[in-house]
């Protein structure tokens, strides 16, 4: 009598050199009185609690054979994730997780579907596959950061003016009106580098990068008040500032200069 095999599995015994098979849980033999040697035929993917023995047949006997699955370890190994990042897989509907670079799943012999769980900000070189146990022993999974393009776009500077931003401590510069950065998903701090004679509508901020985006920066001229006071001319004398042909009969004027 066998215990542990799937219904309909063919199994058998050899008694004194003769093979007997069954597709049910029981196998009945009619033997005359005597002593018999027997062995249990091996079943792929299973081991039995007894493999052989001796039968002394003076009466009816029942021999119980317990089959248990042979378990096989499958190693999933990831590369590319930061330390302690949780990742996981699903094998035949069951989820397994790890915060280490390796994850071991123990399975009986058979064929299994598996899929790799998504990790925010990363994509993997494989998303799903088939495990053939015991032929498959190690699965390597490579995670790569998802890169987004963040474009800083300036308005207001003269053509060819060099300007820049500092993102998480790294300086990037441009002499055109756009500055494109490739950034992985995450949160970044940024600072706009100062330009002499100009001020910007934003000087710093925080970027939450989960898609491509554009940051607009408006530069404006800084204007200064300049007082020019005239001393020595008679009252009412018209005088001028040649730079803009500005004429006045006042003793002093205020100019707004950039």
PDB file of C-alpha atoms in Angstrom:
ATOM      1  CA  UNK A   1       0.000   0.000   0.000  1.00  0.00           C
ATOM      2  CA  UNK A   2       1.489   3.327  -1.049  1.00  0.00           C
ATOM      3  CA  UNK A   3       0.924   6.742   0.454  1.00  0.00           C
ATOM      4  CA  UNK A   4       1.993  10.069  -1.015  1.00  0.00           C
ATOM      5  CA  UNK A   5       1.859   9.648  -4.794  1.00  0.00           C
ATOM      6  CA  UNK A   6      -0.558  11.672  -6.967  1.00  0.00           C
ATOM      7  CA  UNK A   7      -3.657   9.781  -8.023  1.00  0.00           C
ATOM      8  CA  UNK A   8      -3.032   7.612 -11.049  1.00  0.00           C
ATOM      9  CA  UNK A   9       0.753   7.481 -10.653  1.00  0.00           C
ATOM     10  CA  UNK A  10       2.223   4.155 -11.786  1.00  0.00           C
ATOM     11  CA  UNK A  11       4.408   2.514  -9.175  1.00  0.00           C
ATOM     12  CA  UNK A  12       5.625  -1.007  -8.539  1.00  0.00           C
ATOM     13  CA  UNK A  13       7.636  -3.609  -6.677  1.00  0.00           C
ATOM     14  CA  UNK A  14      10.006  -6.389  -7.648  1.00  0.00           C
ATOM     15  CA  UNK A  15       9.402  -9.625  -5.769  1.00  0.00           C
ATOM     16  CA  UNK A  16      11.961 -12.386  -6.326  1.00  0.00           C
ATOM     17  CA  UNK A  17      12.804 -10.892  -9.711  1.00  0.00           C
ATOM     18  CA  UNK A  18       9.244 -10.388 -10.935  1.00  0.00           C
ATOM     19  CA  UNK A  19       7.903  -6.861 -11.444  1.00  0.00           C
ATOM     20  CA  UNK A  20       4.397  -5.899 -10.368  1.00  0.00           C
ATOM     21  CA  UNK A  21       2.760  -2.536 -11.148  1.00  0.00           C
ATOM     22  CA  UNK A  22      -0.247  -0.558 -10.001  1.00  0.00           C
ATOM     23  CA  UNK A  23      -1.930   2.751 -10.839  1.00  0.00           C
ATOM     24  CA  UNK A  24      -3.861   2.862  -7.601  1.00  0.00           C
ATOM     25  CA  UNK A  25      -2.696   3.182  -4.016  1.00  0.00           C
ATOM     26  CA  UNK A  26      -2.779  -0.600  -3.458  1.00  0.00           C
ATOM     27  CA  UNK A  27      -1.047  -3.496  -5.131  1.00  0.00           C
ATOM     28  CA  UNK A  28      -2.159  -7.019  -4.131  1.00  0.00           C
ATOM     29  CA  UNK A  29      -0.008 -10.105  -4.731  1.00  0.00           C
ATOM     30  CA  UNK A  30      -1.004 -13.733  -4.275  1.00  0.00           C
ATOM     31  CA  UNK A  31       2.061 -15.552  -2.985  1.00  0.00           C
ATOM     32  CA  UNK A  32       2.508 -19.056  -1.691  1.00  0.00           C
ATOM     33  CA  UNK A  33       4.056 -19.521   1.706  1.00  0.00           C
ATOM     34  CA  UNK A  34       7.731 -18.748   1.728  1.00  0.00           C
ATOM     35  CA  UNK A  35      10.407 -16.084   2.032  1.00  0.00           C
ATOM     36  CA  UNK A  36      10.640 -13.424  -0.652  1.00  0.00           C
ATOM     37  CA  UNK A  37      12.982 -10.548  -1.377  1.00  0.00           C
ATOM     38  CA  UNK A  38      11.347  -7.355  -2.593  1.00  0.00           C
ATOM     39  CA  UNK A  39      12.418  -3.881  -3.717  1.00  0.00           C
ATOM     40  CA  UNK A  40      10.415  -0.748  -4.407  1.00  0.00           C
ATOM     41  CA  UNK A  41      10.761   0.680  -7.905  1.00  0.00           C
ATOM     42  CA  UNK A  42      11.998   4.269  -7.897  1.00  0.00           C
ATOM     43  CA  UNK A  43       9.590   7.049  -8.893  1.00  0.00           C
ATOM     44  CA  UNK A  44      11.031  10.179 -10.488  1.00  0.00           C
ATOM     45  CA  UNK A  45      10.833  13.088  -8.074  1.00  0.00           C
ATOM     46  CA  UNK A  46       9.986  10.955  -5.025  1.00  0.00           C
ATOM     47  CA  UNK A  47      11.761   8.969  -2.373  1.00  0.00           C
ATOM     48  CA  UNK A  48      10.276   6.115  -0.340  1.00  0.00           C
ATOM     49  CA  UNK A  49      10.668   5.286   3.340  1.00  0.00           C
ATOM     50  CA  UNK A  50      11.677   1.742   2.380  1.00  0.00           C
ATOM     51  CA  UNK A  51      13.517   0.654  -0.726  1.00  0.00           C
ATOM     52  CA  UNK A  52      13.808  -3.110  -0.160  1.00  0.00           C
ATOM     53  CA  UNK A  53      13.111  -5.838   2.341  1.00  0.00           C
ATOM     54  CA  UNK A  54      12.216  -9.450   3.025  1.00  0.00           C
ATOM     55  CA  UNK A  55       8.733 -10.915   3.085  1.00  0.00           C
ATOM     56  CA  UNK A  56       8.033 -13.962   5.277  1.00  0.00           C
ATOM     57  CA  UNK A  57       4.694 -15.231   4.002  1.00  0.00           C
ATOM     58  CA  UNK A  58       2.995 -17.595   6.390  1.00  0.00           C
ATOM     59  CA  UNK A  59      -0.114 -15.365   6.367  1.00  0.00           C
ATOM     60  CA  UNK A  60      -1.600 -12.194   4.836  1.00  0.00           C
ATOM     61  CA  UNK A  61       0.739  -9.188   5.039  1.00  0.00           C
ATOM     62  CA  UNK A  62       0.419  -5.450   4.405  1.00  0.00           C
ATOM     63  CA  UNK A  63       3.507  -3.448   3.529  1.00  0.00           C
ATOM     64  CA  UNK A  64       3.056   0.341   3.722  1.00  0.00           C
ATOM     65  CA  UNK A  65       5.289   2.420   1.458  1.00  0.00           C
ATOM     66  CA  UNK A  66       5.434   6.190   2.084  1.00  0.00           C
ATOM     67  CA  UNK A  67       6.500   8.326  -0.863  1.00  0.00           C
ATOM     68  CA  UNK A  68       7.588  11.917  -0.266  1.00  0.00           C
ATOM     69  CA  UNK A  69       8.585  14.498  -2.891  1.00  0.00           C
ATOM     70  CA  UNK A  70      12.283  15.107  -3.442  1.00  0.00           C
ATOM     71  CA  UNK A  71      12.787  18.824  -2.826  1.00  0.00           C
ATOM     72  CA  UNK A  72      15.172  20.860  -4.948  1.00  0.00           C
ATOM     73  CA  UNK A  73      16.502  24.345  -4.170  1.00  0.00           C
ATOM     74  CA  UNK A  74      16.268  27.052  -6.841  1.00  0.00           C
ATOM     75  CA  UNK A  75      18.470  30.104  -6.310  1.00  0.00           C
ATOM     76  CA  UNK A  76      17.255  33.469  -7.611  1.00  0.00           C
ATOM     77  CA  UNK A  77      20.102  35.999  -7.601  1.00  0.00           C
ATOM     78  CA  UNK A  78      19.612  39.692  -8.290  1.00  0.00           C
ATOM     79  CA  UNK A  79      22.156  42.338  -9.254  1.00  0.00           C
ATOM     80  CA  UNK A  80      21.660  46.082  -9.551  1.00  0.00           C
ATOM     81  CA  UNK A  81      19.444  46.952  -6.582  1.00  0.00           C
ATOM     82  CA  UNK A  82      20.669  49.049  -3.630  1.00  0.00           C
ATOM     83  CA  UNK A  83      21.417  47.090  -0.464  1.00  0.00           C
ATOM     84  CA  UNK A  84      18.387  46.046   1.602  1.00  0.00           C
ATOM     85  CA  UNK A  85      15.916  46.785  -1.221  1.00  0.00           C
ATOM     86  CA  UNK A  86      12.987  44.385  -1.066  1.00  0.00           C
ATOM     87  CA  UNK A  87      12.346  42.389  -4.221  1.00  0.00           C
ATOM     88  CA  UNK A  88      10.505  39.197  -4.961  1.00  0.00           C
ATOM     89  CA  UNK A  89       9.143  36.561  -7.291  1.00  0.00           C
ATOM     90  CA  UNK A  90       5.915  34.653  -7.750  1.00  0.00           C
ATOM     91  CA  UNK A  91       6.150  30.890  -8.381  1.00  0.00           C
ATOM     92  CA  UNK A  92       2.901  29.148  -9.287  1.00  0.00           C
ATOM     93  CA  UNK A  93       0.902  31.829  -7.488  1.00  0.00           C
ATOM     94  CA  UNK A  94       3.004  31.933  -4.309  1.00  0.00           C
ATOM     95  CA  UNK A  95       5.036  35.072  -3.553  1.00  0.00           C
ATOM     96  CA  UNK A  96       8.564  34.984  -2.129  1.00  0.00           C
ATOM     97  CA  UNK A  97      10.447  38.085  -0.925  1.00  0.00           C
ATOM     98  CA  UNK A  98      14.008  39.005   0.022  1.00  0.00           C
ATOM     99  CA  UNK A  99      16.020  42.060   1.096  1.00  0.00           C
ATOM    100  CA  UNK A 100      19.277  40.291   0.213  1.00  0.00           C
ATOM    101  CA  UNK A 101      20.748  39.713  -3.227  1.00  0.00           C
ATOM    102  CA  UNK A 102      19.713  36.043  -3.159  1.00  0.00           C
ATOM    103  CA  UNK A 103      16.413  34.253  -2.663  1.00  0.00           C
ATOM    104  CA  UNK A 104      16.070  30.471  -2.398  1.00  0.00           C
ATOM    105  CA  UNK A 105      12.875  28.599  -3.219  1.00  0.00           C
ATOM    106  CA  UNK A 106      12.528  24.885  -2.476  1.00  0.00           C
ATOM    107  CA  UNK A 107      10.302  22.967  -4.871  1.00  0.00           C
ATOM    108  CA  UNK A 108       9.496  19.349  -5.688  1.00  0.00           C
ATOM    109  CA  UNK A 109      10.234  18.055  -9.153  1.00  0.00           C
ATOM    110  CA  UNK A 110       8.053  19.551 -11.835  1.00  0.00           C
ATOM    111  CA  UNK A 111       7.541  22.493 -14.182  1.00  0.00           C
ATOM    112  CA  UNK A 112       6.614  25.877 -12.744  1.00  0.00           C
ATOM    113  CA  UNK A 113       5.834  29.352 -14.031  1.00  0.00           C
ATOM    114  CA  UNK A 114       7.533  32.268 -12.301  1.00  0.00           C
ATOM    115  CA  UNK A 115       7.380  36.054 -12.580  1.00  0.00           C
ATOM    116  CA  UNK A 116       9.574  38.818 -11.176  1.00  0.00           C
ATOM    117  CA  UNK A 117       7.777  41.414  -9.049  1.00  0.00           C
ATOM    118  CA  UNK A 118       8.145  45.069 -10.040  1.00  0.00           C
ATOM    119  CA  UNK A 119      10.566  47.212  -8.037  1.00  0.00           C
ATOM    120  CA  UNK A 120       9.751  50.921  -8.121  1.00  0.00           C
ATOM    121  CA  UNK A 121      12.242  52.864 -10.250  1.00  0.00           C
ATOM    122  CA  UNK A 122      13.821  49.767 -11.839  1.00  0.00           C
ATOM    123  CA  UNK A 123      13.190  47.344 -14.666  1.00  0.00           C
ATOM    124  CA  UNK A 124      14.486  43.774 -14.848  1.00  0.00           C
ATOM    125  CA  UNK A 125      16.072  41.908 -17.753  1.00  0.00           C
ATOM    126  CA  UNK A 126      13.546  39.101 -17.299  1.00  0.00           C
ATOM    127  CA  UNK A 127       9.952  39.487 -16.143  1.00  0.00           C
ATOM    128  CA  UNK A 128       8.777  35.875 -16.251  1.00  0.00           C
ATOM    129  CA  UNK A 129       9.878  32.381 -17.186  1.00  0.00           C
ATOM    130  CA  UNK A 130       9.609  28.639 -16.703  1.00  0.00           C
ATOM    131  CA  UNK A 131      11.349  26.542 -14.046  1.00  0.00           C
ATOM    132  CA  UNK A 132      12.033  22.900 -14.841  1.00  0.00           C
ATOM    133  CA  UNK A 133      12.962  21.185 -11.576  1.00  0.00           C
ATOM    134  CA  UNK A 134      15.540  19.671 -11.108  1.00  0.00           C
ATOM    135  CA  UNK A 135      17.130  20.954 -14.352  1.00  0.00           C
ATOM    136  CA  UNK A 136      16.997  24.611 -13.292  1.00  0.00           C
ATOM    137  CA  UNK A 137      19.273  25.546 -10.395  1.00  0.00           C
ATOM    138  CA  UNK A 138      20.007  29.298 -10.623  1.00  0.00           C
ATOM    139  CA  UNK A 139      18.151  32.254 -12.147  1.00  0.00           C
ATOM    140  CA  UNK A 140      20.006  35.557 -12.510  1.00  0.00           C
ATOM    141  CA  UNK A 141      17.937  38.753 -12.515  1.00  0.00           C
ATOM    142  CA  UNK A 142      19.496  42.090 -13.440  1.00  0.00           C
ATOM    143  CA  UNK A 143      17.752  45.276 -12.299  1.00  0.00           C
ATOM    144  CA  UNK A 144      18.508  48.561 -14.079  1.00  0.00           C
ATOM    145  CA  UNK A 145      17.373  52.037 -12.957  1.00  0.00           C
ATOM    146  CA  UNK A 146      14.615  53.591 -15.033  1.00  0.00           C
ATOM    147  CA  UNK A 147      16.054  56.815 -16.478  1.00  0.00           C
ATOM    148  CA  UNK A 148      13.932  59.927 -16.987  1.00  0.00           C
ATOM    149  CA  UNK A 149      14.928  63.082 -18.877  1.00  0.00           C
ATOM    150  CA  UNK A 150      14.592  66.242 -16.794  1.00  0.00           C
ATOM    151  CA  UNK A 151      15.023  69.386 -18.881  1.00  0.00           C
ATOM    152  CA  UNK A 152      15.796  72.771 -17.380  1.00  0.00           C
ATOM    153  CA  UNK A 153      14.676  75.490 -19.806  1.00  0.00           C
ATOM    154  CA  UNK A 154      15.818  79.078 -19.313  1.00  0.00           C
ATOM    155  CA  UNK A 155      14.150  82.180 -20.666  1.00  0.00           C
ATOM    156  CA  UNK A 156      15.602  85.666 -20.652  1.00  0.00           C
ATOM    157  CA  UNK A 157      19.373  85.281 -20.980  1.00  0.00           C
ATOM    158  CA  UNK A 158      21.273  86.576 -24.037  1.00  0.00           C
ATOM    159  CA  UNK A 159      22.240  83.903 -26.567  1.00  0.00           C
ATOM    160  CA  UNK A 160      25.401  82.041 -25.603  1.00  0.00           C
ATOM    161  CA  UNK A 161      25.250  82.961 -21.905  1.00  0.00           C
ATOM    162  CA  UNK A 162      26.572  80.159 -19.713  1.00  0.00           C
ATOM    163  CA  UNK A 163      24.229  79.169 -16.898  1.00  0.00           C
ATOM    164  CA  UNK A 164      23.765  76.103 -14.784  1.00  0.00           C
ATOM    165  CA  UNK A 165      22.063  74.091 -12.055  1.00  0.00           C
ATOM    166  CA  UNK A 166      23.362  72.083  -9.124  1.00  0.00           C
ATOM    167  CA  UNK A 167      21.479  68.797  -8.600  1.00  0.00           C
ATOM    168  CA  UNK A 168      22.250  66.821  -5.437  1.00  0.00           C
ATOM    169  CA  UNK A 169      25.643  68.527  -5.247  1.00  0.00           C
ATOM    170  CA  UNK A 170      26.641  67.978  -8.897  1.00  0.00           C
ATOM    171  CA  UNK A 171      26.963  71.009 -11.177  1.00  0.00           C
ATOM    172  CA  UNK A 172      25.608  70.962 -14.738  1.00  0.00           C
ATOM    173  CA  UNK A 173      25.980  73.873 -17.155  1.00  0.00           C
ATOM    174  CA  UNK A 174      24.824  74.943 -20.614  1.00  0.00           C
ATOM    175  CA  UNK A 175      25.360  77.778 -23.109  1.00  0.00           C
ATOM    176  CA  UNK A 176      22.014  77.170 -24.809  1.00  0.00           C
ATOM    177  CA  UNK A 177      18.570  77.744 -23.387  1.00  0.00           C
ATOM    178  CA  UNK A 178      18.081  74.080 -22.422  1.00  0.00           C
ATOM    179  CA  UNK A 179      19.901  71.710 -20.112  1.00  0.00           C
ATOM    180  CA  UNK A 180      18.804  68.042 -20.223  1.00  0.00           C
ATOM    181  CA  UNK A 181      19.719  65.622 -17.430  1.00  0.00           C
ATOM    182  CA  UNK A 182      19.269  61.858 -17.287  1.00  0.00           C
ATOM    183  CA  UNK A 183      18.087  61.052 -13.770  1.00  0.00           C
ATOM    184  CA  UNK A 184      16.905  57.816 -12.229  1.00  0.00           C
ATOM    185  CA  UNK A 185      13.661  57.772 -10.300  1.00  0.00           C
ATOM    186  CA  UNK A 186      13.914  59.491  -6.939  1.00  0.00           C
ATOM    187  CA  UNK A 187      13.855  62.810  -5.083  1.00  0.00           C
ATOM    188  CA  UNK A 188      16.511  65.448  -5.826  1.00  0.00           C
ATOM    189  CA  UNK A 189      17.351  68.936  -4.570  1.00  0.00           C
ATOM    190  CA  UNK A 190      18.408  71.545  -7.107  1.00  0.00           C
ATOM    191  CA  UNK A 191      19.924  75.033  -7.023  1.00  0.00           C
ATOM    192  CA  UNK A 192      20.054  77.557  -9.874  1.00  0.00           C
ATOM    193  CA  UNK A 193      23.524  79.061 -10.279  1.00  0.00           C
ATOM    194  CA  UNK A 194      23.512  82.862 -10.053  1.00  0.00           C
ATOM    195  CA  UNK A 195      24.153  84.953 -13.188  1.00  0.00           C
ATOM    196  CA  UNK A 196      25.665  88.464 -12.702  1.00  0.00           C
ATOM    197  CA  UNK A 197      23.132  91.134 -13.581  1.00  0.00           C
ATOM    198  CA  UNK A 198      20.166  88.765 -13.566  1.00  0.00           C
ATOM    199  CA  UNK A 199      17.796  87.192 -11.092  1.00  0.00           C
ATOM    200  CA  UNK A 200      15.669  84.077 -11.622  1.00  0.00           C
ATOM    201  CA  UNK A 201      12.055  83.404 -10.679  1.00  0.00           C
ATOM    202  CA  UNK A 202      13.190  80.251  -8.841  1.00  0.00           C
ATOM    203  CA  UNK A 203      16.513  79.841  -7.066  1.00  0.00           C
ATOM    204  CA  UNK A 204      16.165  76.324  -5.673  1.00  0.00           C
ATOM    205  CA  UNK A 205      13.694  73.498  -5.232  1.00  0.00           C
ATOM    206  CA  UNK A 206      12.978  69.791  -4.954  1.00  0.00           C
ATOM    207  CA  UNK A 207      12.496  67.457  -7.907  1.00  0.00           C
ATOM    208  CA  UNK A 208      10.398  64.320  -7.575  1.00  0.00           C
ATOM    209  CA  UNK A 209      11.454  62.296 -10.608  1.00  0.00           C
ATOM    210  CA  UNK A 210       9.039  59.580 -11.705  1.00  0.00           C
ATOM    211  CA  UNK A 211       8.624  60.690 -15.308  1.00  0.00           C
ATOM    212  CA  UNK A 212      10.229  63.040 -17.799  1.00  0.00           C
ATOM    213  CA  UNK A 213       9.566  66.706 -17.031  1.00  0.00           C
ATOM    214  CA  UNK A 214      10.535  70.299 -17.856  1.00  0.00           C
ATOM    215  CA  UNK A 215      11.525  72.968 -15.317  1.00  0.00           C
ATOM    216  CA  UNK A 216      11.185  76.515 -16.623  1.00  0.00           C
ATOM    217  CA  UNK A 217      13.511  79.244 -15.282  1.00  0.00           C
ATOM    218  CA  UNK A 218      12.822  82.886 -16.079  1.00  0.00           C
ATOM    219  CA  UNK A 219      15.826  85.209 -15.856  1.00  0.00           C
ATOM    220  CA  UNK A 220      15.194  88.954 -15.614  1.00  0.00           C
ATOM    221  CA  UNK A 221      17.567  91.905 -15.671  1.00  0.00           C
ATOM    222  CA  UNK A 222      18.387  93.480 -12.332  1.00  0.00           C
ATOM    223  CA  UNK A 223      17.760  97.267 -12.513  1.00  0.00           C
ATOM    224  CA  UNK A 224      19.625  99.815 -10.384  1.00  0.00           C
ATOM    225  CA  UNK A 225      18.762 103.441  -9.531  1.00  0.00           C
ATOM    226  CA  UNK A 226      21.584 105.920 -10.343  1.00  0.00           C
ATOM    227  CA  UNK A 227      21.421 109.562  -9.314  1.00  0.00           C
ATOM    228  CA  UNK A 228      23.481 112.013 -11.385  1.00  0.00           C
ATOM    229  CA  UNK A 229      23.798 115.450  -9.800  1.00  0.00           C
ATOM    230  CA  UNK A 230      25.103 118.423 -11.762  1.00  0.00           C
ATOM    231  CA  UNK A 231      27.103 121.144 -10.038  1.00  0.00           C
ATOM    232  CA  UNK A 232      28.339 124.442 -11.591  1.00  0.00           C
ATOM    233  CA  UNK A 233      25.885 125.228 -14.402  1.00  0.00           C
ATOM    234  CA  UNK A 234      23.411 128.128 -14.127  1.00  0.00           C
ATOM    235  CA  UNK A 235      19.887 127.135 -13.254  1.00  0.00           C
ATOM    236  CA  UNK A 236      17.821 126.080 -16.248  1.00  0.00           C
ATOM    237  CA  UNK A 237      20.824 125.098 -18.375  1.00  0.00           C
ATOM    238  CA  UNK A 238      20.022 122.098 -20.552  1.00  0.00           C
ATOM    239  CA  UNK A 239      22.585 119.301 -20.271  1.00  0.00           C
ATOM    240  CA  UNK A 240      22.625 115.777 -21.487  1.00  0.00           C
ATOM    241  CA  UNK A 241      23.935 112.250 -20.868  1.00  0.00           C
ATOM    242  CA  UNK A 242      25.342 111.064 -24.152  1.00  0.00           C
ATOM    243  CA  UNK A 243      24.792 107.349 -23.626  1.00  0.00           C
ATOM    244  CA  UNK A 244      21.043 107.614 -24.241  1.00  0.00           C
ATOM    245  CA  UNK A 245      20.855 111.281 -25.364  1.00  0.00           C
ATOM    246  CA  UNK A 246      19.004 112.183 -22.237  1.00  0.00           C
ATOM    247  CA  UNK A 247      18.443 115.941 -21.838  1.00  0.00           C
ATOM    248  CA  UNK A 248      17.399 117.779 -18.685  1.00  0.00           C
ATOM    249  CA  UNK A 249      17.196 121.307 -17.299  1.00  0.00           C
ATOM    250  CA  UNK A 250      17.140 119.985 -13.711  1.00  0.00           C
ATOM    251  CA  UNK A 251      20.168 120.038 -11.477  1.00  0.00           C
ATOM    252  CA  UNK A 252      19.896 116.310 -10.891  1.00  0.00           C
ATOM    253  CA  UNK A 253      18.234 113.251 -12.497  1.00  0.00           C
ATOM    254  CA  UNK A 254      17.607 109.615 -11.576  1.00  0.00           C
ATOM    255  CA  UNK A 255      18.334 106.902 -14.107  1.00  0.00           C
ATOM    256  CA  UNK A 256      17.239 103.247 -13.961  1.00  0.00           C
ATOM    257  CA  UNK A 257      20.115 101.217 -15.373  1.00  0.00           C
ATOM    258  CA  UNK A 258      20.573  97.500 -15.837  1.00  0.00           C
TER     259      UNK A 258
END
